[in-house]
Amino acid sequence: MTSSKPVTLITGATGGIGVALAHVLHRHQLILAGRNAAKLAALCAELPDAAPLLLDLTRPETFADALVGLGRVTNVIHNAGTVELGMLAEQSHEIWTRTLTINTVAPAELTGLLLPRIRAERGSVVFINSGAGLRANAGWSSYAASKFALRAIADALREEEAASGLRVISVFPGRTDTPMQRKVRTQEGQSYDPDAFMRPETVAEAVCYALQAPRDAVISDLTIRPSPR
């Protein structure tokens, strides 16, 4: 018998927000995507209905083969990302290429390949963006450019799929207590205080709410900021 559960694919599933998403959406059938097979296996073992999917987001040309045999997909949550801070004049084209490939090209390619499945389910595409996708600050040019482009992809896709019933959601979290945030603070030369940032579970709960919104509405853009301390 075919399961009636939504099937949700999460990229960057072993990262801070990815793990929180997997646990918050534990009632879904989950496809947890990432590059580290051991970490994916350990996370899947914690959840009642989860399967791993090995994906290398630096190589979008491999996605089609990786998805062979994949069944239903109701939702895809593009959560994976990378960041390297630095002034424009100091960043190499290798950093730009890697950042744009992981943060922008990979979500676009994966979405295109999964669209027939998601349309059939009248599901959702969720792009975990960033406050840097709304405003670019000094030292953030490559990351912000990738996130501005990701916002454009979401906006265009929403228009393209308006008649299909597919929902497109951009989520713009502020600073969140994750390993990526620790890396950013190190690159900024700042100390790390997890209490100054949102919990990843807070972002995951907001995504869950957007996915479960009644069918007469779509939460197209959702901005989340840490509360003032």
PDB file of C-alpha atoms in Angstrom:
ATOM      1  CA  MET A   1       0.000   0.000   0.000  1.00  0.00           C
ATOM      2  CA  THR A   2       1.303   3.447  -0.876  1.00  0.00           C
ATOM      3  CA  SER A   3       1.950   5.621   2.181  1.00  0.00           C
ATOM      4  CA  SER A   4      -0.286   8.675   2.546  1.00  0.00           C
ATOM      5  CA  LYS A   5       2.411  10.528   4.457  1.00  0.00           C
ATOM      6  CA  PRO A   6       3.993  13.550   2.803  1.00  0.00           C
ATOM      7  CA  VAL A   7       7.446  12.724   1.480  1.00  0.00           C
ATOM      8  CA  THR A   8       9.875  15.529   2.277  1.00  0.00           C
ATOM      9  CA  LEU A   9      13.429  15.744   0.940  1.00  0.00           C
ATOM     10  CA  ILE A  10      15.810  17.881   3.009  1.00  0.00           C
ATOM     11  CA  THR A  11      19.245  18.914   1.766  1.00  0.00           C
ATOM     12  CA  GLY A  12      21.977  19.681   4.271  1.00  0.00           C
ATOM     13  CA  ALA A  13      20.136  17.295   6.564  1.00  0.00           C
ATOM     14  CA  THR A  14      23.033  16.744   8.973  1.00  0.00           C
ATOM     15  CA  GLY A  15      23.607  20.474   9.585  1.00  0.00           C
ATOM     16  CA  GLY A  16      22.137  22.436  12.469  1.00  0.00           C
ATOM     17  CA  ILE A  17      18.869  23.507  10.854  1.00  0.00           C
ATOM     18  CA  GLY A  18      18.703  20.277   8.821  1.00  0.00           C
ATOM     19  CA  VAL A  19      18.716  18.071  11.916  1.00  0.00           C
ATOM     20  CA  ALA A  20      16.076  20.277  13.526  1.00  0.00           C
ATOM     21  CA  LEU A  21      13.917  20.065  10.399  1.00  0.00           C
ATOM     22  CA  ALA A  22      14.197  16.279  10.330  1.00  0.00           C
ATOM     23  CA  HIS A  23      13.040  15.989  13.928  1.00  0.00           C
ATOM     24  CA  VAL A  24      10.251  18.562  13.634  1.00  0.00           C
ATOM     25  CA  LEU A  25       8.951  16.820  10.479  1.00  0.00           C
ATOM     26  CA  HIS A  26       9.348  13.317  11.911  1.00  0.00           C
ATOM     27  CA  ARG A  27       5.760  12.428  10.974  1.00  0.00           C
ATOM     28  CA  HIS A  28       6.673  12.832   7.299  1.00  0.00           C
ATOM     29  CA  GLN A  29       8.416  10.209   5.263  1.00  0.00           C
ATOM     30  CA  LEU A  30      11.857  11.797   5.022  1.00  0.00           C
ATOM     31  CA  ILE A  31      14.600  11.689   2.411  1.00  0.00           C
ATOM     32  CA  LEU A  32      17.694  13.115   4.085  1.00  0.00           C
ATOM     33  CA  ALA A  33      20.297  14.348   1.631  1.00  0.00           C
ATOM     34  CA  GLY A  34      23.941  15.057   2.278  1.00  0.00           C
ATOM     35  CA  ARG A  35      27.517  14.034   1.497  1.00  0.00           C
ATOM     36  CA  ASN A  36      28.456  12.178   4.693  1.00  0.00           C
ATOM     37  CA  ALA A  37      27.041   8.658   4.603  1.00  0.00           C
ATOM     38  CA  ALA A  38      27.861   7.906   8.248  1.00  0.00           C
ATOM     39  CA  LYS A  39      26.166  11.047   9.562  1.00  0.00           C
ATOM     40  CA  LEU A  40      23.118  10.435   7.377  1.00  0.00           C
ATOM     41  CA  ALA A  41      22.836   6.845   8.594  1.00  0.00           C
ATOM     42  CA  ALA A  42      23.055   7.959  12.230  1.00  0.00           C
ATOM     43  CA  LEU A  43      20.359  10.598  11.735  1.00  0.00           C
ATOM     44  CA  CYS A  44      18.065   8.181   9.883  1.00  0.00           C
ATOM     45  CA  ALA A  45      18.418   5.729  12.778  1.00  0.00           C
ATOM     46  CA  GLU A  46      16.887   8.342  15.107  1.00  0.00           C
ATOM     47  CA  LEU A  47      13.754   8.773  13.003  1.00  0.00           C
ATOM     48  CA  PRO A  48      10.838   6.421  12.326  1.00  0.00           C
ATOM     49  CA  ASP A  49      10.595   6.810   8.545  1.00  0.00           C
ATOM     50  CA  ALA A  50      13.752   8.267   7.027  1.00  0.00           C
ATOM     51  CA  ALA A  51      16.088   7.233   4.236  1.00  0.00           C
ATOM     52  CA  PRO A  52      19.464   8.679   3.228  1.00  0.00           C
ATOM     53  CA  LEU A  53      20.292  10.184  -0.154  1.00  0.00           C
ATOM     54  CA  LEU A  54      23.930  10.847  -0.977  1.00  0.00           C
ATOM     55  CA  LEU A  55      24.250  14.112  -2.895  1.00  0.00           C
ATOM     56  CA  ASP A  56      27.342  16.187  -3.592  1.00  0.00           C
ATOM     57  CA  LEU A  57      26.046  19.716  -4.101  1.00  0.00           C
ATOM     58  CA  THR A  58      29.311  20.790  -5.692  1.00  0.00           C
ATOM     59  CA  ARG A  59      28.419  18.493  -8.620  1.00  0.00           C
ATOM     60  CA  PRO A  60      24.887  19.239  -9.826  1.00  0.00           C
ATOM     61  CA  GLU A  61      25.594  17.225 -12.966  1.00  0.00           C
ATOM     62  CA  THR A  62      25.406  14.062 -10.822  1.00  0.00           C
ATOM     63  CA  PHE A  63      21.912  14.718  -9.439  1.00  0.00           C
ATOM     64  CA  ALA A  64      19.936  13.037 -12.211  1.00  0.00           C
ATOM     65  CA  ASP A  65      21.734   9.729 -11.649  1.00  0.00           C
ATOM     66  CA  ALA A  66      21.427  10.058  -7.858  1.00  0.00           C
ATOM     67  CA  LEU A  67      17.644  10.421  -8.160  1.00  0.00           C
ATOM     68  CA  VAL A  68      17.121   7.329 -10.319  1.00  0.00           C
ATOM     69  CA  GLY A  69      14.628   5.088  -8.556  1.00  0.00           C
ATOM     70  CA  LEU A  70      13.408   7.806  -6.234  1.00  0.00           C
ATOM     71  CA  GLY A  71       9.650   7.580  -5.739  1.00  0.00           C
ATOM     72  CA  ARG A  72       7.203  10.194  -4.509  1.00  0.00           C
ATOM     73  CA  VAL A  73       8.380  13.608  -3.362  1.00  0.00           C
ATOM     74  CA  THR A  74       5.842  15.998  -1.859  1.00  0.00           C
ATOM     75  CA  ASN A  75       8.167  18.711  -0.597  1.00  0.00           C
ATOM     76  CA  VAL A  76      11.796  19.671  -1.038  1.00  0.00           C
ATOM     77  CA  ILE A  77      13.534  21.878   1.513  1.00  0.00           C
ATOM     78  CA  HIS A  78      16.736  23.427   0.205  1.00  0.00           C
ATOM     79  CA  ASN A  79      18.615  23.856   3.450  1.00  0.00           C
ATOM     80  CA  ALA A  80      22.248  23.160   2.521  1.00  0.00           C
ATOM     81  CA  GLY A  81      24.591  26.101   2.140  1.00  0.00           C
ATOM     82  CA  THR A  82      28.141  27.345   2.437  1.00  0.00           C
ATOM     83  CA  VAL A  83      29.685  30.676   3.378  1.00  0.00           C
ATOM     84  CA  GLU A  84      33.142  32.195   3.075  1.00  0.00           C
ATOM     85  CA  LEU A  85      33.405  35.793   4.209  1.00  0.00           C
ATOM     86  CA  GLY A  86      35.864  38.197   2.624  1.00  0.00           C
ATOM     87  CA  MET A  87      36.147  41.497   0.840  1.00  0.00           C
ATOM     88  CA  LEU A  88      35.359  41.386  -2.873  1.00  0.00           C
ATOM     89  CA  ALA A  89      38.920  42.237  -3.890  1.00  0.00           C
ATOM     90  CA  GLU A  90      40.262  39.383  -1.777  1.00  0.00           C
ATOM     91  CA  GLN A  91      38.007  36.492  -2.774  1.00  0.00           C
ATOM     92  CA  SER A  92      39.115  34.116  -5.499  1.00  0.00           C
ATOM     93  CA  HIS A  93      36.969  32.896  -8.349  1.00  0.00           C
ATOM     94  CA  GLU A  94      37.185  29.417  -6.774  1.00  0.00           C
ATOM     95  CA  ILE A  95      35.309  30.707  -3.698  1.00  0.00           C
ATOM     96  CA  TRP A  96      32.746  32.440  -5.897  1.00  0.00           C
ATOM     97  CA  THR A  97      32.241  29.333  -8.010  1.00  0.00           C
ATOM     98  CA  ARG A  98      31.875  26.990  -5.027  1.00  0.00           C
ATOM     99  CA  THR A  99      29.519  29.357  -3.190  1.00  0.00           C
ATOM    100  CA  LEU A 100      27.260  29.927  -6.182  1.00  0.00           C
ATOM    101  CA  THR A 101      27.282  26.230  -7.115  1.00  0.00           C
ATOM    102  CA  ILE A 102      26.215  25.012  -3.674  1.00  0.00           C
ATOM    103  CA  ASN A 103      23.878  27.862  -2.735  1.00  0.00           C
ATOM    104  CA  THR A 104      22.270  28.639  -6.085  1.00  0.00           C
ATOM    105  CA  VAL A 105      22.967  26.247  -8.964  1.00  0.00           C
ATOM    106  CA  ALA A 106      22.422  23.068  -6.932  1.00  0.00           C
ATOM    107  CA  PRO A 107      18.965  24.117  -5.628  1.00  0.00           C
ATOM    108  CA  ALA A 108      17.924  25.177  -9.125  1.00  0.00           C
ATOM    109  CA  GLU A 109      19.048  21.887 -10.681  1.00  0.00           C
ATOM    110  CA  LEU A 110      17.525  19.716  -7.966  1.00  0.00           C
ATOM    111  CA  THR A 111      14.231  21.603  -8.115  1.00  0.00           C
ATOM    112  CA  GLY A 112      14.019  21.200 -11.873  1.00  0.00           C
ATOM    113  CA  LEU A 113      14.559  17.451 -11.618  1.00  0.00           C
ATOM    114  CA  LEU A 114      11.984  17.036  -8.837  1.00  0.00           C
ATOM    115  CA  LEU A 115       9.275  19.342 -10.222  1.00  0.00           C
ATOM    116  CA  PRO A 116       7.164  16.614 -11.905  1.00  0.00           C
ATOM    117  CA  ARG A 117       6.978  14.706  -8.614  1.00  0.00           C
ATOM    118  CA  ILE A 118       6.170  17.789  -6.530  1.00  0.00           C
ATOM    119  CA  ARG A 119       3.535  18.992  -9.007  1.00  0.00           C
ATOM    120  CA  ALA A 120       1.833  15.604  -8.862  1.00  0.00           C
ATOM    121  CA  GLU A 121       1.567  15.964  -5.062  1.00  0.00           C
ATOM    122  CA  ARG A 122       0.666  19.684  -5.114  1.00  0.00           C
ATOM    123  CA  GLY A 123       3.553  20.017  -2.731  1.00  0.00           C
ATOM    124  CA  SER A 124       5.995  22.750  -1.761  1.00  0.00           C
ATOM    125  CA  VAL A 125       9.493  23.931  -2.562  1.00  0.00           C
ATOM    126  CA  VAL A 126      11.131  25.647   0.402  1.00  0.00           C
ATOM    127  CA  PHE A 127      14.300  27.689   0.013  1.00  0.00           C
ATOM    128  CA  ILE A 128      16.114  28.364   3.287  1.00  0.00           C
ATOM    129  CA  ASN A 129      17.594  31.705   2.374  1.00  0.00           C
ATOM    130  CA  SER A 130      19.207  34.202   4.763  1.00  0.00           C
ATOM    131  CA  GLY A 131      19.036  37.767   5.948  1.00  0.00           C
ATOM    132  CA  ALA A 132      21.937  38.182   3.505  1.00  0.00           C
ATOM    133  CA  GLY A 133      19.435  37.456   0.750  1.00  0.00           C
ATOM    134  CA  LEU A 134      17.713  40.729   1.626  1.00  0.00           C
ATOM    135  CA  ARG A 135      20.676  42.962   2.399  1.00  0.00           C
ATOM    136  CA  ALA A 136      24.346  42.691   1.447  1.00  0.00           C
ATOM    137  CA  ASN A 137      26.968  43.956   3.870  1.00  0.00           C
ATOM    138  CA  ALA A 138      30.692  44.502   3.475  1.00  0.00           C
ATOM    139  CA  GLY A 139      32.589  41.231   3.406  1.00  0.00           C
ATOM    140  CA  TRP A 140      29.522  39.211   2.436  1.00  0.00           C
ATOM    141  CA  SER A 141      29.461  39.741  -1.337  1.00  0.00           C
ATOM    142  CA  SER A 142      29.802  36.135  -2.561  1.00  0.00           C
ATOM    143  CA  TYR A 143      27.365  34.710  -0.020  1.00  0.00           C
ATOM    144  CA  ALA A 144      24.844  37.524  -0.411  1.00  0.00           C
ATOM    145  CA  ALA A 145      25.027  37.280  -4.211  1.00  0.00           C
ATOM    146  CA  SER A 146      24.221  33.568  -4.001  1.00  0.00           C
ATOM    147  CA  LYS A 147      21.270  34.239  -1.696  1.00  0.00           C
ATOM    148  CA  PHE A 148      19.915  37.172  -3.738  1.00  0.00           C
ATOM    149  CA  ALA A 149      20.010  34.810  -6.732  1.00  0.00           C
ATOM    150  CA  LEU A 150      18.243  32.112  -4.705  1.00  0.00           C
ATOM    151  CA  ARG A 151      15.474  34.587  -3.919  1.00  0.00           C
ATOM    152  CA  ALA A 152      15.142  35.327  -7.647  1.00  0.00           C
ATOM    153  CA  ILE A 153      14.852  31.613  -8.401  1.00  0.00           C
ATOM    154  CA  ALA A 154      12.069  31.266  -5.843  1.00  0.00           C
ATOM    155  CA  ASP A 155      10.178  34.318  -7.103  1.00  0.00           C
ATOM    156  CA  ALA A 156      10.390  33.175 -10.732  1.00  0.00           C
ATOM    157  CA  LEU A 157       9.398  29.607  -9.866  1.00  0.00           C
ATOM    158  CA  ARG A 158       6.388  30.836  -7.883  1.00  0.00           C
ATOM    159  CA  GLU A 159       5.127  32.693 -10.954  1.00  0.00           C
ATOM    160  CA  GLU A 160       5.877  29.789 -13.278  1.00  0.00           C
ATOM    161  CA  GLU A 161       4.017  27.281 -11.095  1.00  0.00           C
ATOM    162  CA  ALA A 162       1.108  29.489 -10.033  1.00  0.00           C
ATOM    163  CA  ALA A 163      -1.437  27.395 -11.956  1.00  0.00           C
ATOM    164  CA  SER A 164      -0.108  24.012 -10.824  1.00  0.00           C
ATOM    165  CA  GLY A 165      -0.930  24.245  -7.129  1.00  0.00           C
ATOM    166  CA  LEU A 166       2.743  23.930  -6.195  1.00  0.00           C
ATOM    167  CA  ARG A 167       3.743  26.321  -3.405  1.00  0.00           C
ATOM    168  CA  VAL A 168       7.093  28.119  -3.261  1.00  0.00           C
ATOM    169  CA  ILE A 169       8.335  29.440   0.065  1.00  0.00           C
ATOM    170  CA  SER A 170      11.415  31.534   0.830  1.00  0.00           C
ATOM    171  CA  VAL A 171      12.540  31.587   4.459  1.00  0.00           C
ATOM    172  CA  PHE A 172      14.939  34.319   5.586  1.00  0.00           C
ATOM    173  CA  PRO A 173      16.368  33.381   9.001  1.00  0.00           C
ATOM    174  CA  GLY A 174      18.501  35.758  10.989  1.00  0.00           C
ATOM    175  CA  ARG A 175      21.496  34.478  12.892  1.00  0.00           C
ATOM    176  CA  THR A 176      20.887  30.966  14.173  1.00  0.00           C
ATOM    177  CA  ASP A 177      22.868  28.784  16.568  1.00  0.00           C
ATOM    178  CA  THR A 178      24.464  26.372  14.083  1.00  0.00           C
ATOM    179  CA  PRO A 179      27.956  25.157  13.156  1.00  0.00           C
ATOM    180  CA  MET A 180      27.839  27.545  10.173  1.00  0.00           C
ATOM    181  CA  GLN A 181      27.213  30.451  12.530  1.00  0.00           C
ATOM    182  CA  ARG A 182      30.218  29.424  14.611  1.00  0.00           C
ATOM    183  CA  LYS A 183      32.310  29.493  11.446  1.00  0.00           C
ATOM    184  CA  VAL A 184      30.972  32.937  10.534  1.00  0.00           C
ATOM    185  CA  ARG A 185      31.773  34.342  13.971  1.00  0.00           C
ATOM    186  CA  THR A 186      35.296  32.955  13.704  1.00  0.00           C
ATOM    187  CA  GLN A 187      35.699  34.573  10.280  1.00  0.00           C
ATOM    188  CA  GLU A 188      34.419  37.830  11.759  1.00  0.00           C
ATOM    189  CA  GLY A 189      36.939  37.567  14.587  1.00  0.00           C
ATOM    190  CA  GLN A 190      34.157  37.533  17.180  1.00  0.00           C
ATOM    191  CA  SER A 191      33.385  35.343  20.176  1.00  0.00           C
ATOM    192  CA  TYR A 192      30.474  32.919  20.031  1.00  0.00           C
ATOM    193  CA  ASP A 193      27.518  33.117  22.385  1.00  0.00           C
ATOM    194  CA  PRO A 194      24.779  30.641  21.381  1.00  0.00           C
ATOM    195  CA  ASP A 195      22.252  32.492  23.536  1.00  0.00           C
ATOM    196  CA  ALA A 196      22.556  35.511  21.239  1.00  0.00           C
ATOM    197  CA  PHE A 197      21.073  33.581  18.332  1.00  0.00           C
ATOM    198  CA  MET A 198      17.872  31.722  17.457  1.00  0.00           C
ATOM    199  CA  ARG A 199      17.641  28.009  18.066  1.00  0.00           C
ATOM    200  CA  PRO A 200      17.555  25.922  14.859  1.00  0.00           C
ATOM    201  CA  GLU A 201      14.331  24.356  16.150  1.00  0.00           C
ATOM    202  CA  THR A 202      12.691  27.790  15.949  1.00  0.00           C
ATOM    203  CA  VAL A 203      13.459  27.995  12.224  1.00  0.00           C
ATOM    204  CA  ALA A 204      12.307  24.395  11.726  1.00  0.00           C
ATOM    205  CA  GLU A 205       8.976  25.069  13.455  1.00  0.00           C
ATOM    206  CA  ALA A 206       8.398  28.090  11.208  1.00  0.00           C
ATOM    207  CA  VAL A 207       9.059  25.978   8.112  1.00  0.00           C
ATOM    208  CA  CYS A 208       6.662  23.327   9.404  1.00  0.00           C
ATOM    209  CA  TYR A 209       3.984  25.983   9.887  1.00  0.00           C
ATOM    210  CA  ALA A 210       4.472  27.250   6.328  1.00  0.00           C
ATOM    211  CA  LEU A 211       4.239  23.721   4.918  1.00  0.00           C
ATOM    212  CA  GLN A 212       1.003  23.091   6.789  1.00  0.00           C
ATOM    213  CA  ALA A 213      -0.710  26.351   5.866  1.00  0.00           C
ATOM    214  CA  PRO A 214      -4.266  25.868   4.524  1.00  0.00           C
ATOM    215  CA  ARG A 215      -4.478  25.399   0.759  1.00  0.00           C
ATOM    216  CA  ASP A 216      -6.184  28.766   0.265  1.00  0.00           C
ATOM    217  CA  ALA A 217      -2.920  30.564   1.070  1.00  0.00           C
ATOM    218  CA  VAL A 218       0.814  30.395   0.565  1.00  0.00           C
ATOM    219  CA  ILE A 219       3.367  31.901   2.924  1.00  0.00           C
ATOM    220  CA  SER A 220       5.599  33.074   0.126  1.00  0.00           C
ATOM    221  CA  ASP A 221       8.241  34.954   2.152  1.00  0.00           C
ATOM    222  CA  LEU A 222       8.940  34.351   5.825  1.00  0.00           C
ATOM    223  CA  THR A 223      11.494  36.445   7.730  1.00  0.00           C
ATOM    224  CA  ILE A 224      12.595  35.287  11.186  1.00  0.00           C
ATOM    225  CA  ARG A 225      14.831  37.307  13.485  1.00  0.00           C
ATOM    226  CA  PRO A 226      16.302  36.637  16.934  1.00  0.00           C
ATOM    227  CA  SER A 227      14.442  38.382  19.715  1.00  0.00           C
ATOM    228  CA  PRO A 228      16.240  41.409  21.213  1.00  0.00           C
ATOM    229  CA  ARG A 229      18.207  40.378  24.277  1.00  0.00           C
TER     230      ARG A 229
END
